[in-house]
Coordinates of C-alpha atoms in Angstrom, one line a residue:
X1 CA 0.0 0.0 0.0
X2 CA 1.2 3.5 -0.6
X3 CA 2.3 5.5 2.4
X4 CA -0.1 7.9 4.0
X5 CA 0.6 11.3 2.4
X6 CA -1.1 13.3 5.2
X7 CA 1.0 15.8 7.1
X8 CA 3.0 14.3 9.9
X9 CA 3.3 16.4 12.9
X10 CA 6.7 16.6 14.5
X11 CA 6.7 15.1 17.9
X12 CA 7.5 17.6 20.6
X13 CA 9.5 16.8 23.7
X14 CA 6.2 16.8 25.6
X15 CA 4.7 14.2 23.2
X16 CA 7.8 12.0 23.4
X17 CA 7.7 12.0 27.2
X18 CA 4.0 11.1 27.1
X19 CA 4.5 8.2 24.6
X20 CA 7.4 6.9 26.6
X21 CA 5.3 6.9 29.7
X22 CA 2.4 5.1 28.1
X23 CA 4.7 2.5 26.6
X24 CA 6.3 1.9 30.0
X25 CA 2.9 1.6 31.7
X26 CA 1.7 -0.8 29.0
X27 CA 4.8 -3.0 29.4
X28 CA 4.3 -3.0 33.1
X29 CA 0.7 -3.9 32.8
X30 CA 1.4 -6.8 30.5
X31 CA 4.0 -8.2 32.7
X32 CA 1.8 -7.8 35.8
X33 CA -1.0 -9.7 34.1
X34 CA 1.3 -12.6 33.3
X35 CA 1.9 -13.3 37.0
X36 CA -0.3 -16.0 38.5
X37 CA -2.9 -15.0 41.0
X38 CA -1.4 -17.2 43.7
X39 CA 2.1 -16.2 43.0
X40 CA 4.1 -13.9 45.2
X41 CA 4.6 -10.3 44.1
X42 CA 8.4 -10.9 44.1
X43 CA 10.3 -14.0 43.3
X44 CA 13.9 -14.9 43.8
X45 CA 14.1 -16.6 40.5
X46 CA 11.6 -15.2 38.0
X47 CA 10.4 -17.6 35.2
X48 CA 12.3 -17.5 32.0
X49 CA 11.0 -14.8 29.6
X50 CA 8.8 -13.1 32.3
X51 CA 9.4 -10.0 34.4
X52 CA 7.6 -9.5 37.6
X53 CA 6.6 -6.0 38.8
X54 CA 5.2 -5.0 42.1
X55 CA 2.3 -2.6 42.5
X56 CA 4.7 -0.2 44.2
X57 CA 6.9 -0.2 41.1
X58 CA 4.0 0.5 38.8
X59 CA 2.9 3.3 41.1
X60 CA 6.4 4.7 40.9
X61 CA 6.4 4.5 37.1
X62 CA 3.0 6.3 37.0
X63 CA 4.3 9.0 39.4
X64 CA 7.5 9.5 37.3
X65 CA 5.5 9.9 34.1
X66 CA 3.1 12.3 35.7
X67 CA 6.0 14.4 37.1
X68 CA 7.7 14.4 33.8
X69 CA 4.5 15.6 32.1
X70 CA 3.9 18.2 34.8
X71 CA 7.5 19.5 34.5
X72 CA 7.2 19.7 30.7
X73 CA 4.0 21.7 31.1
X74 CA 5.6 24.0 33.6
X75 CA 8.5 24.6 31.3
X76 CA 6.2 25.4 28.4
X77 CA 4.3 27.8 30.6
X78 CA 7.5 29.4 31.8
X79 CA 8.7 29.9 28.2
X80 CA 5.4 31.4 27.2
X81 CA 5.4 33.7 30.2
X82 CA 9.0 34.8 29.4
X83 CA 8.0 35.5 25.8
X84 CA 5.0 37.5 26.9
X85 CA 7.1 39.5 29.4
X86 CA 9.6 40.3 26.6
X87 CA 6.8 41.3 24.3
X88 CA 5.3 43.5 27.0
X89 CA 8.7 45.1 27.7
X90 CA 9.3 45.8 24.0
X91 CA 5.8 47.3 23.6
X92 CA 6.4 49.5 26.7
X93 CA 9.8 50.6 25.4
X94 CA 8.3 51.4 22.0
X95 CA 5.5 53.4 23.7
X96 CA 8.0 55.3 25.8
X97 CA 10.1 56.1 22.7
X98 CA 7.1 57.3 20.8
X99 CA 6.0 59.5 23.8
X100 CA 9.5 61.0 24.1
X101 CA 9.6 61.7 20.3
X102 CA 6.2 63.4 20.6
X103 CA 7.4 65.5 23.5
X104 CA 10.5 66.5 21.7
X105 CA 8.5 67.5 18.6
X106 CA 6.1 69.5 20.7
X107 CA 9.0 71.3 22.5
X108 CA 10.7 72.1 19.1
X109 CA 7.4 73.4 17.7
X110 CA 6.9 75.6 20.8
X111 CA 10.4 76.9 20.5
X112 CA 10.0 77.6 16.8
X113 CA 6.7 79.4 17.5
X114 CA 8.3 81.5 20.3
X115 CA 11.2 82.4 18.0
X116 CA 8.8 83.4 15.3
X117 CA 6.8 85.6 17.7
X118 CA 10.0 87.2 18.9
X119 CA 11.1 87.9 15.4
X120 CA 7.7 89.5 14.5
X121 CA 7.8 91.6 17.6
X122 CA 11.3 92.7 16.9
X123 CA 10.3 93.6 13.3
X124 CA 7.2 95.5 14.5
X125 CA 9.3 97.4 17.0
X126 CA 11.8 98.2 14.3
X127 CA 9.1 99.5 12.0
X128 CA 7.6 101.5 14.8
X129 CA 11.0 103.1 15.6
X130 CA 11.5 103.8 11.9
X131 CA 8.2 105.5 11.6
X132 CA 8.9 107.5 14.8
X133 CA 12.3 108.5 13.4
X134 CA 10.7 109.6 10.1
X135 CA 8.0 111.5 11.9
X136 CA 10.6 113.2 14.0
X137 CA 12.8 114.1 11.1
X138 CA 10.0 115.3 8.9
X139 CA 9.3 118.8 10.3
X140 CA 6.5 120.9 9.0
X141 CA 7.7 124.0 7.1
X142 CA 6.0 127.3 6.6
X143 CA 6.5 130.0 4.0
X144 CA 8.4 133.1 5.1
X145 CA 5.5 135.5 4.5
X146 CA 2.4 136.7 6.2
X147 CA 0.4 133.6 5.2
X148 CA 3.2 131.3 6.5
X149 CA 3.5 133.3 9.8
X150 CA -0.2 133.1 10.5
X151 CA -0.4 129.4 9.8
X152 CA 2.6 128.6 12.0
X153 CA 1.2 130.8 14.8
X154 CA -2.1 129.0 14.6
X155 CA -0.4 125.6 15.0
X156 CA 1.5 126.8 18.0
X157 CA -1.7 128.3 19.5
X158 CA -3.5 125.0 19.0
X159 CA -0.8 123.2 21.0
X160 CA -1.2 125.6 23.8
X161 CA -5.0 125.8 23.6
X162 CA -5.0 129.5 22.7
X163 CA -8.2 130.3 20.7
X164 CA -8.2 132.2 17.4
X165 CA -8.7 131.8 13.7
X166 CA -6.8 132.7 10.5
X167 CA -9.4 135.4 9.8
X168 CA -9.2 136.9 13.3
X169 CA -5.4 137.2 13.1
X170 CA -5.3 138.5 9.6
X171 CA -8.0 141.2 10.2
X172 CA -6.2 142.6 13.2
X173 CA -2.8 142.4 11.5
X174 CA -4.1 144.5 8.6
X175 CA -5.4 147.2 11.0
X176 CA -2.4 147.3 13.3
X177 CA 0.6 147.0 10.9
X178 CA -0.6 146.3 7.4
X179 CA 1.4 143.0 7.6
X180 CA 4.8 144.6 8.4
X181 CA 6.6 142.7 11.2
X182 CA 9.0 145.6 11.7
X183 CA 6.3 148.2 12.2
X184 CA 6.7 150.4 15.3
X185 CA 4.6 153.2 16.8
X186 CA 6.6 156.1 18.0
X187 CA 3.9 158.6 18.7
X188 CA 1.2 157.1 21.0
X189 CA 1.1 157.1 24.8
X190 CA 3.0 153.8 24.9
X191 CA 5.8 155.4 22.9
X192 CA 5.8 158.4 25.1
X193 CA 6.1 156.1 28.1
X194 CA 9.2 154.4 26.5
X195 CA 7.4 151.2 25.6
X196 CA 6.4 151.6 21.9
X197 CA 4.1 149.1 20.2
X198 CA 6.0 146.8 17.9
X199 CA 5.4 144.1 15.2
X200 CA 2.5 142.6 13.3
X201 CA 0.0 143.1 16.2
X202 CA 1.7 146.1 17.8
X203 CA 2.5 144.5 21.2
X204 CA 4.4 146.5 23.9
X205 CA 7.3 144.9 25.7
X206 CA 5.6 144.3 29.1
X207 CA 2.7 142.6 27.4
X208 CA 4.9 140.5 25.2
X209 CA 7.0 139.3 28.1
X210 CA 3.9 138.5 30.2
X211 CA 2.1 136.5 27.5
X212 CA 5.1 135.1 25.6
X213 CA 4.4 131.6 24.4
X214 CA 7.0 128.9 25.1
X215 CA 8.9 127.7 22.0
X216 CA 8.8 131.0 20.2
X217 CA 11.6 133.6 19.9
X218 CA 12.0 136.3 22.6
X219 CA 11.7 139.2 20.2
X220 CA 8.7 141.5 19.5
X221 CA 9.9 141.7 15.9
X222 CA 9.7 137.9 15.3
X223 CA 6.4 137.5 13.4
X224 CA 5.3 134.2 15.0
X225 CA 6.3 135.2 18.5
X226 CA 4.5 138.5 18.1
X227 CA 1.3 136.9 16.8
X228 CA 1.1 134.2 19.5
X229 CA 1.9 136.5 22.4
X230 CA -0.8 139.0 21.2
X231 CA -3.3 136.2 20.7
X232 CA -2.6 134.8 24.2
X233 CA -3.1 138.3 25.6
X234 CA -6.4 138.8 23.6
X235 CA -7.7 135.4 24.8
X236 CA -7.0 136.4 28.4
X237 CA -8.7 139.8 28.1
X238 CA -11.3 139.4 25.4
X239 CA -11.8 135.6 25.1
X240 CA -10.2 135.4 21.6
X241 CA -8.3 137.5 19.1
X242 CA -11.4 137.1 16.9
X243 CA -13.3 139.3 19.4
X244 CA -10.9 142.2 18.9
X245 CA -12.0 144.8 16.3
X246 CA -10.1 147.9 17.3
X247 CA -7.1 149.0 19.4
X248 CA -6.7 146.6 22.3

């Protein structure tokens, strides 16, 4: 007959021990059954071709096989447990490595974000400083004529909260000096008292000194200084230079 082509399983050490144990028990059982019922359990001279076994010997064989099977099972369990512990340790190490990598990536991202914010803040500060510098450097200029003097005086008056309009200044300038910053009155009572009226709005020295506006020249002949001091005096006495329509 052809040989059986089914897969043959390789006998494990566990299987071999079990088969050996069964074979031993079988041989013992056969030998034991061959002993006559009235015979003694042990003989000094066993019959030819026969082996006599006592019940104690059979028990010992059974116990030995059982112990061997138990030991094999324990060894297999120990190997499995060891493999499981190794697998668990590897998984734990992999998880720890992954967590460390994630933490490092988060720290790097945070550092990068912080650096970017610092860079943007520095750039913003630099732009702000540049704008301030440009603003500081770019100074408003005025024409060196009556129109420019009035406009500059109005800007200074605005900074010092001194009321007055272009029209109010211009109207009084035309009446007092016709727009001549070097005009001087040498005939009125002020001139007779030694303090003649001078400049665009004909301001005497004591009034000019009392109402002089900070940041302007200390000269009655200076157009802007003369206008701002006169407007400051008019605001104190009349409420505004716009309210002045005659000598004041």
